């Protein structure tokens, strides 16, 4: 199972192209990579374009690609996901280059990153495309792949290990056999000791065998070439470091040294120069893991607030810190008069900078003044945590980023209550049960369903979020039962007394919710405010409030019905919440004006894949948490450059978002496999002649127009005609008849459906053209010898659930023909185990949503997906390109539709359209 998979690019970059950027996204088995059109903020540099062209030209194996990526210049601009992968491989290569036994072991080298570094790498992950996010297993797989490639190449390399590194990246030095050792010494006047050693070999299954550097020189006396090789790394370090140069010139470097605290500090500060030169430095652990030596700790939320919610007022505490020691303001003032260096404070060595201490005192006084008369809300505390130590406090109640040097000393810490509160929210969906008692979450005795374990955990999480008065985003993968989890919550809330609940859904899903409520929570009284059921009244139906627990309406009606925005709802649920991803839309603004004590957003689209969409949904759930759109955009742009990367944002967002995917074995183990196969067909003679005529007419017409909009209109019209023609000539010509012999796809459809009929199985057939639904139904009637069903945009909302129920329950109904947009969302059609996409929608996310009408909970058989493709046509060429969109969320490409084709150069366009 390959970890890294190259996929065809939708727009493969041409030689010299600078408008493409390399990206990666995660899949269940690993990750895939491809090229994407660069946005205005992503324009690739000349160096990146060169890297991409090398990749295309050489087409290296995936593990070699990882090494090449790791050696690339960190300053070269890459997409956030690819830059993250580069940082992982680069960390591996740096660790390998610092091993003093690298030359001894070569192909058997063991490279292991420290556990704290691995944790930091995972925390720094950006919001990557794809259904999953980096975890420990994925990270270890990337490192293992890098390790395998590294050992294989180094084993076969004819020169030294250093030669191998410098061949990949000029100026990259590996650790030589010289080691600088610094240890603590019990003498008060000279509290540190230094010794330069030389590694001669590794003991059997043990540590390196080292001898003093002076002894190594004595053993090579008279052999200038060996002595020069022995001291090369030392001389490189001496060129950059004054202390090492003075020791080398005086000869002291060859002897054990007793060092004062100041001399030790000078050596410690020069470690980066020594390691870059190829000298291994072994020093006390406290220096490697040290945090900002002088800082202010703002501890938030040691005690539980009087009430829960984002407006809860938290206690706080300001502490002055030096290293790991808490000190007083007087001690800082005294230390600021000392000279820079190392000081032993309360049993710990700490680096002290007097100028920094003076800045610290100023910032401390400012923070005391600001916080002395104000309270900090939970919302403000989370915003502080999200922006971590790059923050400062202003007079007033808000916080924001600061660039003033004197304010970059504030470190935010969670107090005991806040830390436990955050842990409960994160752990709840991972296995914690209600109130930590081991009991199941409450759904009511009259709830007629047995929730799966992960659904129970989801219900408990929702109930915890409600108890804490926090907005929640349930972003489970399509088919995992978001609806049933929310219905269980509603049923439990109904039992607590008279409440008001509002559910906002797309019109096409009204019937689905209606049926699910009646099936699982028949005691839940609901009213549908929609023309298909009950027209929305002009005023709030106060007289009905005692008769109904839940009102169900649509996004369109929220916009048009003013009184909905005057009611104080106890629960407000948005289904398919991506409908409010555009914050400027009137519909979004109307929805956000609704008032509610508890808000839930449901979406099967991983909203973390686009940060602007994330902002809009969170603005609905927990207003103010992510700031204004302008603040969030500016903040998000800075994240890749911050020391903690995306970790602060992810830690806060994950408190309010629950995302599980159906391909994760830990979530669900009883879904069958889904297999996709291409069903190729040839154009009929009639189709071929008409196809060529459409392309010729387009070429002639394009030569006579100059305007961009007119050109785009001609191309889009031709694309629609070609799609129609590939289905059947009569669809393109607007004629009746639909003879099987006139369409290659009809012939292919008969072959597949004959087999389905013989197995007594069911099939869904999707088409994007509503005019194609009836001809397909007639043709399939003749194949199966039994009538099927149809569902399209013209089907009344009230009739849709009846059609679904008949298809699910009646074994004699063999097929259902659906127009893609009407039938591709919110329907449960697990009675079928075949899906046919008769024509392709050039947005893989839409096709996947349609397929998931079958591939979802309740399916007990293997699902076979047939993707129809007309050979030699634009369909086949697009099919070869479309694979690179498989794991991207719909939001990344939905707005583009076919525009990328209209903007091609003429020759590229005609190559795409012409028959081949």
PDB file of N, CA and C in Angstrom, residues 107-182:
ATOM      1  N   UNK A 107      24.306   2.476   5.700  1.00  0.00           N
ATOM      2  CA  UNK A 107      22.974   1.955   5.392  1.00  0.00           C
ATOM      3  C   UNK A 107      22.220   1.404   6.577  1.00  0.00           C
ATOM      4  N   UNK A 108      22.904   1.193   7.719  1.00  0.00           N
ATOM      5  CA  UNK A 108      22.237   0.673   8.915  1.00  0.00           C
ATOM      6  C   UNK A 108      21.966   1.765   9.944  1.00  0.00           C
ATOM      7  N   UNK A 109      22.093   3.011   9.538  1.00  0.00           N
ATOM      8  CA  UNK A 109      21.888   4.122  10.464  1.00  0.00           C
ATOM      9  C   UNK A 109      20.460   4.122  11.015  1.00  0.00           C
ATOM     10  N   UNK A 110      20.343   4.330  12.306  1.00  0.00           N
ATOM     11  CA  UNK A 110      19.037   4.461  12.954  1.00  0.00           C
ATOM     12  C   UNK A 110      18.826   5.925  13.304  1.00  0.00           C
ATOM     13  N   UNK A 111      17.793   6.517  12.738  1.00  0.00           N
ATOM     14  CA  UNK A 111      17.491   7.931  12.957  1.00  0.00           C
ATOM     15  C   UNK A 111      16.155   8.027  13.670  1.00  0.00           C
ATOM     16  N   UNK A 112      16.165   8.560  14.867  1.00  0.00           N
ATOM     17  CA  UNK A 112      14.935   8.697  15.638  1.00  0.00           C
ATOM     18  C   UNK A 112      14.801  10.129  16.133  1.00  0.00           C
ATOM     19  N   UNK A 113      13.645  10.738  15.881  1.00  0.00           N
ATOM     20  CA  UNK A 113      13.380  12.079  16.389  1.00  0.00           C
ATOM     21  C   UNK A 113      12.869  11.982  17.820  1.00  0.00           C
ATOM     22  N   UNK A 114      13.265  12.899  18.693  1.00  0.00           N
ATOM     23  CA  UNK A 114      12.770  12.871  20.086  1.00  0.00           C
ATOM     24  C   UNK A 114      11.251  12.970  20.141  1.00  0.00           C
ATOM     25  N   UNK A 115      10.680  12.373  21.177  1.00  0.00           N
ATOM     26  CA  UNK A 115       9.218  12.349  21.315  1.00  0.00           C
ATOM     27  C   UNK A 115       8.628  13.749  21.382  1.00  0.00           C
ATOM     28  N   UNK A 116       9.309  14.681  22.092  1.00  0.00           N
ATOM     29  CA  UNK A 116       8.751  16.031  22.182  1.00  0.00           C
ATOM     30  C   UNK A 116       8.786  16.737  20.837  1.00  0.00           C
ATOM     31  N   UNK A 117       9.785  16.434  20.012  1.00  0.00           N
ATOM     32  CA  UNK A 117       9.842  17.031  18.673  1.00  0.00           C
ATOM     33  C   UNK A 117       8.734  16.472  17.788  1.00  0.00           C
ATOM     34  N   UNK A 118       8.447  15.172  17.902  1.00  0.00           N
ATOM     35  CA  UNK A 118       7.350  14.568  17.134  1.00  0.00           C
ATOM     36  C   UNK A 118       6.020  15.201  17.532  1.00  0.00           C
ATOM     37  N   UNK A 119       5.835  15.419  18.831  1.00  0.00           N
ATOM     38  CA  UNK A 119       4.586  16.047  19.295  1.00  0.00           C
ATOM     39  C   UNK A 119       4.461  17.457  18.742  1.00  0.00           C
ATOM     40  N   UNK A 120       5.563  18.197  18.725  1.00  0.00           N
ATOM     41  CA  UNK A 120       5.531  19.557  18.183  1.00  0.00           C
ATOM     42  C   UNK A 120       5.195  19.543  16.700  1.00  0.00           C
ATOM     43  N   UNK A 121       5.742  18.586  15.963  1.00  0.00           N
ATOM     44  CA  UNK A 121       5.478  18.491  14.523  1.00  0.00           C
ATOM     45  C   UNK A 121       3.988  18.265  14.271  1.00  0.00           C
ATOM     46  N   UNK A 122       3.378  17.362  15.032  1.00  0.00           N
ATOM     47  CA  UNK A 122       1.949  17.104  14.850  1.00  0.00           C
ATOM     48  C   UNK A 122       1.117  18.331  15.212  1.00  0.00           C
ATOM     49  N   UNK A 123       1.492  19.014  16.281  1.00  0.00           N
ATOM     50  CA  UNK A 123       0.741  20.198  16.687  1.00  0.00           C
ATOM     51  C   UNK A 123       0.842  21.324  15.668  1.00  0.00           C
ATOM     52  N   UNK A 124       1.945  21.352  14.920  1.00  0.00           N
ATOM     53  CA  UNK A 124       2.174  22.442  13.968  1.00  0.00           C
ATOM     54  C   UNK A 124       1.503  22.199  12.622  1.00  0.00           C
ATOM     55  N   UNK A 125       0.778  21.096  12.464  1.00  0.00           N
ATOM     56  CA  UNK A 125       0.210  20.749  11.163  1.00  0.00           C
ATOM     57  C   UNK A 125      -0.770  21.803  10.681  1.00  0.00           C
ATOM     58  N   UNK A 126      -0.704  22.175   9.402  1.00  0.00           N
ATOM     59  CA  UNK A 126      -1.702  23.113   8.859  1.00  0.00           C
ATOM     60  C   UNK A 126      -3.035  22.399   8.656  1.00  0.00           C
ATOM     61  N   UNK A 127      -4.043  23.158   8.270  1.00  0.00           N
ATOM     62  CA  UNK A 127      -5.342  22.561   7.941  1.00  0.00           C
ATOM     63  C   UNK A 127      -5.244  22.028   6.526  1.00  0.00           C
ATOM     64  N   UNK A 128      -5.001  20.716   6.399  1.00  0.00           N
ATOM     65  CA  UNK A 128      -4.689  20.118   5.111  1.00  0.00           C
ATOM     66  C   UNK A 128      -5.954  19.643   4.410  1.00  0.00           C
ATOM     67  N   UNK A 129      -5.948  19.658   3.064  1.00  0.00           N
ATOM     68  CA  UNK A 129      -7.077  19.076   2.334  1.00  0.00           C
ATOM     69  C   UNK A 129      -7.186  17.590   2.626  1.00  0.00           C
ATOM     70  N   UNK A 130      -8.357  17.042   2.398  1.00  0.00           N
ATOM     71  CA  UNK A 130      -8.542  15.611   2.573  1.00  0.00           C
ATOM     72  C   UNK A 130      -9.431  15.285   3.743  1.00  0.00           C
ATOM     73  N   UNK A 131      -9.868  14.037   3.823  1.00  0.00           N
ATOM     74  CA  UNK A 131     -10.792  13.621   4.860  1.00  0.00           C
ATOM     75  C   UNK A 131     -10.155  13.374   6.196  1.00  0.00           C
ATOM     76  N   UNK A 132      -8.825  13.255   6.264  1.00  0.00           N
ATOM     77  CA  UNK A 132      -8.172  13.009   7.541  1.00  0.00           C
ATOM     78  C   UNK A 132      -7.109  14.056   7.773  1.00  0.00           C
ATOM     79  N   UNK A 133      -6.624  14.100   8.997  1.00  0.00           N
ATOM     80  CA  UNK A 133      -5.566  15.020   9.374  1.00  0.00           C
ATOM     81  C   UNK A 133      -4.380  14.214   9.893  1.00  0.00           C
ATOM     82  N   UNK A 134      -3.191  14.812   9.917  1.00  0.00           N
ATOM     83  CA  UNK A 134      -2.009  14.062  10.365  1.00  0.00           C
ATOM     84  C   UNK A 134      -2.182  13.511  11.777  1.00  0.00           C
ATOM     85  N   UNK A 135      -1.755  12.270  11.963  1.00  0.00           N
ATOM     86  CA  UNK A 135      -1.732  11.674  13.291  1.00  0.00           C
ATOM     87  C   UNK A 135      -0.397  10.964  13.480  1.00  0.00           C
ATOM     88  N   UNK A 136      -0.231  10.317  14.628  1.00  0.00           N
ATOM     89  CA  UNK A 136       1.040   9.687  14.957  1.00  0.00           C
ATOM     90  C   UNK A 136       1.409   8.615  13.935  1.00  0.00           C
ATOM     91  N   UNK A 137       0.435   7.808  13.529  1.00  0.00           N
ATOM     92  CA  UNK A 137       0.711   6.736  12.572  1.00  0.00           C
ATOM     93  C   UNK A 137       1.146   7.294  11.221  1.00  0.00           C
ATOM     94  N   UNK A 138       0.448   8.334  10.768  1.00  0.00           N
ATOM     95  CA  UNK A 138       0.815   8.944   9.482  1.00  0.00           C
ATOM     96  C   UNK A 138       2.213   9.542   9.548  1.00  0.00           C
ATOM     97  N   UNK A 139       2.516  10.233  10.628  1.00  0.00           N
ATOM     98  CA  UNK A 139       3.834  10.846  10.774  1.00  0.00           C
ATOM     99  C   UNK A 139       4.930   9.781  10.796  1.00  0.00           C
ATOM    100  N   UNK A 140       4.703   8.709  11.531  1.00  0.00           N
ATOM    101  CA  UNK A 140       5.704   7.640  11.582  1.00  0.00           C
ATOM    102  C   UNK A 140       5.888   6.993  10.214  1.00  0.00           C
ATOM    103  N   UNK A 141       4.796   6.903   9.437  1.00  0.00           N
ATOM    104  CA  UNK A 141       4.911   6.336   8.091  1.00  0.00           C
ATOM    105  C   UNK A 141       5.755   7.225   7.185  1.00  0.00           C
ATOM    106  N   UNK A 142       5.570   8.543   7.280  1.00  0.00           N
ATOM    107  CA  UNK A 142       6.384   9.472   6.492  1.00  0.00           C
ATOM    108  C   UNK A 142       7.852   9.352   6.883  1.00  0.00           C
ATOM    109  N   UNK A 143       8.121   9.288   8.181  1.00  0.00           N
ATOM    110  CA  UNK A 143       9.503   9.176   8.648  1.00  0.00           C
ATOM    111  C   UNK A 143      10.118   7.839   8.236  1.00  0.00           C
ATOM    112  N   UNK A 144       9.316   6.762   8.297  1.00  0.00           N
ATOM    113  CA  UNK A 144       9.832   5.458   7.885  1.00  0.00           C
ATOM    114  C   UNK A 144      10.171   5.449   6.401  1.00  0.00           C
ATOM    115  N   UNK A 145       9.346   6.088   5.610  1.00  0.00           N
ATOM    116  CA  UNK A 145       9.597   6.164   4.183  1.00  0.00           C
ATOM    117  C   UNK A 145      10.857   6.976   3.905  1.00  0.00           C
ATOM    118  N   UNK A 146      11.025   8.080   4.611  1.00  0.00           N
ATOM    119  CA  UNK A 146      12.232   8.893   4.470  1.00  0.00           C
ATOM    120  C   UNK A 146      13.460   8.100   4.911  1.00  0.00           C
ATOM    121  N   UNK A 147      13.321   7.360   5.990  1.00  0.00           N
ATOM    122  CA  UNK A 147      14.430   6.561   6.527  1.00  0.00           C
ATOM    123  C   UNK A 147      14.863   5.498   5.529  1.00  0.00           C
ATOM    124  N   UNK A 148      13.889   4.833   4.916  1.00  0.00           N
ATOM    125  CA  UNK A 148      14.215   3.781   3.949  1.00  0.00           C
ATOM    126  C   UNK A 148      14.976   4.348   2.750  1.00  0.00           C
ATOM    127  N   UNK A 149      14.506   5.475   2.230  1.00  0.00           N
ATOM    128  CA  UNK A 149      15.180   6.090   1.091  1.00  0.00           C
ATOM    129  C   UNK A 149      16.572   6.577   1.477  1.00  0.00           C
ATOM    130  N   UNK A 150      16.689   7.158   2.671  1.00  0.00           N
ATOM    131  CA  UNK A 150      17.969   7.683   3.143  1.00  0.00           C
ATOM    132  C   UNK A 150      19.007   6.561   3.280  1.00  0.00           C
ATOM    133  N   UNK A 151      18.645   5.487   3.947  1.00  0.00           N
ATOM    134  CA  UNK A 151      19.590   4.383   4.151  1.00  0.00           C
ATOM    135  C   UNK A 151      19.968   3.718   2.832  1.00  0.00           C
ATOM    136  N   UNK A 152      19.007   3.565   1.931  1.00  0.00           N
ATOM    137  CA  UNK A 152      19.310   2.932   0.646  1.00  0.00           C
ATOM    138  C   UNK A 152      20.304   3.766  -0.154  1.00  0.00           C
ATOM    139  N   UNK A 153      20.053   5.080  -0.221  1.00  0.00           N
ATOM    140  CA  UNK A 153      20.946   5.930  -1.001  1.00  0.00           C
ATOM    141  C   UNK A 153      22.331   6.029  -0.368  1.00  0.00           C
ATOM    142  N   UNK A 154      22.370   6.163   0.955  1.00  0.00           N
ATOM    143  CA  UNK A 154      23.660   6.323   1.626  1.00  0.00           C
ATOM    144  C   UNK A 154      24.496   5.050   1.540  1.00  0.00           C
ATOM    145  N   UNK A 155      23.825   3.913   1.576  1.00  0.00           N
ATOM    146  CA  UNK A 155      24.540   2.630   1.484  1.00  0.00           C
ATOM    147  C   UNK A 155      25.248   2.501   0.146  1.00  0.00           C
ATOM    148  N   UNK A 156      24.611   2.954  -0.920  1.00  0.00           N
ATOM    149  CA  UNK A 156      25.179   2.805  -2.271  1.00  0.00           C
ATOM    150  C   UNK A 156      26.056   3.981  -2.674  1.00  0.00           C
ATOM    151  N   UNK A 157      26.166   5.005  -1.821  1.00  0.00           N
ATOM    152  CA  UNK A 157      26.928   6.203  -2.190  1.00  0.00           C
ATOM    153  C   UNK A 157      28.426   5.902  -2.139  1.00  0.00           C
ATOM    154  N   UNK A 158      29.184   6.217  -3.199  1.00  0.00           N
ATOM    155  CA  UNK A 158      30.611   5.860  -3.229  1.00  0.00           C
ATOM    156  C   UNK A 158      31.486   6.726  -2.327  1.00  0.00           C
ATOM    157  N   UNK A 159      31.053   7.956  -2.038  1.00  0.00           N
ATOM    158  CA  UNK A 159      31.861   8.858  -1.229  1.00  0.00           C
ATOM    159  C   UNK A 159      31.462   8.834   0.229  1.00  0.00           C
ATOM    160  N   UNK A 160      31.840   9.890   0.951  1.00  0.00           N
ATOM    161  CA  UNK A 160      31.528   9.984   2.370  1.00  0.00           C
ATOM    162  C   UNK A 160      30.075  10.427   2.566  1.00  0.00           C
ATOM    163  N   UNK A 161      29.613  10.298   3.811  1.00  0.00           N
ATOM    164  CA  UNK A 161      28.256  10.738   4.132  1.00  0.00           C
ATOM    165  C   UNK A 161      28.122  12.239   3.913  1.00  0.00           C
ATOM    166  N   UNK A 162      29.181  12.984   4.247  1.00  0.00           N
ATOM    167  CA  UNK A 162      29.129  14.430   4.035  1.00  0.00           C
ATOM    168  C   UNK A 162      29.022  14.757   2.556  1.00  0.00           C
ATOM    169  N   UNK A 163      29.735  14.000   1.721  1.00  0.00           N
ATOM    170  CA  UNK A 163      29.655  14.219   0.272  1.00  0.00           C
ATOM    171  C   UNK A 163      28.219  14.012  -0.209  1.00  0.00           C
ATOM    172  N   UNK A 164      27.542  13.007   0.367  1.00  0.00           N
ATOM    173  CA  UNK A 164      26.155  12.729  -0.048  1.00  0.00           C
ATOM    174  C   UNK A 164      25.266  13.923   0.299  1.00  0.00           C
ATOM    175  N   UNK A 165      25.404  14.469   1.499  1.00  0.00           N
ATOM    176  CA  UNK A 165      24.597  15.613   1.908  1.00  0.00           C
ATOM    177  C   UNK A 165      24.886  16.838   1.048  1.00  0.00           C
ATOM    178  N   UNK A 166      26.161  17.135   0.846  1.00  0.00           N
ATOM    179  CA  UNK A 166      26.502  18.332   0.077  1.00  0.00           C
ATOM    180  C   UNK A 166      26.124  18.180  -1.397  1.00  0.00           C
ATOM    181  N   UNK A 167      26.072  16.938  -1.892  1.00  0.00           N
ATOM    182  CA  UNK A 167      25.628  16.729  -3.269  1.00  0.00           C
ATOM    183  C   UNK A 167      24.155  17.085  -3.426  1.00  0.00           C
ATOM    184  N   UNK A 168      23.379  16.918  -2.358  1.00  0.00           N
ATOM    185  CA  UNK A 168      21.960  17.253  -2.402  1.00  0.00           C
ATOM    186  C   UNK A 168      21.706  18.717  -2.063  1.00  0.00           C
ATOM    187  N   UNK A 169      22.543  19.287  -1.178  1.00  0.00           N
ATOM    188  CA  UNK A 169      22.359  20.682  -0.791  1.00  0.00           C
ATOM    189  C   UNK A 169      23.709  21.279  -0.439  1.00  0.00           C
ATOM    190  N   UNK A 170      24.159  22.194  -1.245  1.00  0.00           N
ATOM    191  CA  UNK A 170      25.465  22.804  -1.037  1.00  0.00           C
ATOM    192  C   UNK A 170      25.526  23.484   0.330  1.00  0.00           C
ATOM    193  N   UNK A 171      26.651  23.288   1.032  1.00  0.00           N
ATOM    194  CA  UNK A 171      26.845  23.925   2.320  1.00  0.00           C
ATOM    195  C   UNK A 171      26.263  23.170   3.490  1.00  0.00           C
ATOM    196  N   UNK A 172      25.650  22.002   3.258  1.00  0.00           N
ATOM    197  CA  UNK A 172      25.075  21.208   4.339  1.00  0.00           C
ATOM    198  C   UNK A 172      26.173  20.289   4.886  1.00  0.00           C
ATOM    199  N   UNK A 173      26.572  20.491   6.124  1.00  0.00           N
ATOM    200  CA  UNK A 173      27.633  19.700   6.728  1.00  0.00           C
ATOM    201  C   UNK A 173      27.045  18.683   7.695  1.00  0.00           C
ATOM    202  N   UNK A 174      27.613  17.505   7.701  1.00  0.00           N
ATOM    203  CA  UNK A 174      27.170  16.471   8.635  1.00  0.00           C
ATOM    204  C   UNK A 174      28.083  16.468   9.839  1.00  0.00           C
ATOM    205  N   UNK A 175      27.594  15.797  10.884  1.00  0.00           N
ATOM    206  CA  UNK A 175      28.395  15.714  12.099  1.00  0.00           C
ATOM    207  C   UNK A 175      29.645  14.895  11.827  1.00  0.00           C
ATOM    208  N   UNK A 176      30.796  15.473  12.179  1.00  0.00           N
ATOM    209  CA  UNK A 176      32.035  14.724  12.086  1.00  0.00           C
ATOM    210  C   UNK A 176      32.195  13.842  13.307  1.00  0.00           C
ATOM    211  N   UNK A 177      33.405  13.427  13.551  1.00  0.00           N
ATOM    212  CA  UNK A 177      33.661  12.561  14.696  1.00  0.00           C
ATOM    213  C   UNK A 177      34.104  13.354  15.916  1.00  0.00           C
ATOM    214  N   UNK A 178      34.203  14.693  15.762  1.00  0.00           N
ATOM    215  CA  UNK A 178      34.565  15.543  16.889  1.00  0.00           C
ATOM    216  C   UNK A 178      33.310  15.890  17.683  1.00  0.00           C
ATOM    217  N   UNK A 179      33.413  15.760  19.020  1.00  0.00           N
ATOM    218  CA  UNK A 179      32.276  16.021  19.901  1.00  0.00           C
ATOM    219  C   UNK A 179      32.716  17.013  20.976  1.00  0.00           C
ATOM    220  N   UNK A 180      31.942  18.106  21.129  1.00  0.00           N
ATOM    221  CA  UNK A 180      32.169  19.054  22.215  1.00  0.00           C
ATOM    222  C   UNK A 180      31.229  18.682  23.362  1.00  0.00           C
ATOM    223  N   UNK A 181      31.802  18.397  24.534  1.00  0.00           N
ATOM    224  CA  UNK A 181      31.016  17.971  25.688  1.00  0.00           C
ATOM    225  C   UNK A 181      31.067  19.047  26.778  1.00  0.00           C
ATOM    226  N   UNK A 182      29.891  19.473  27.250  1.00  0.00           N
ATOM    227  CA  UNK A 182      29.800  20.421  28.358  1.00  0.00           C
ATOM    228  C   UNK A 182      28.949  19.792  29.454  1.00  0.00           C
TER     229      UNK A 182
END
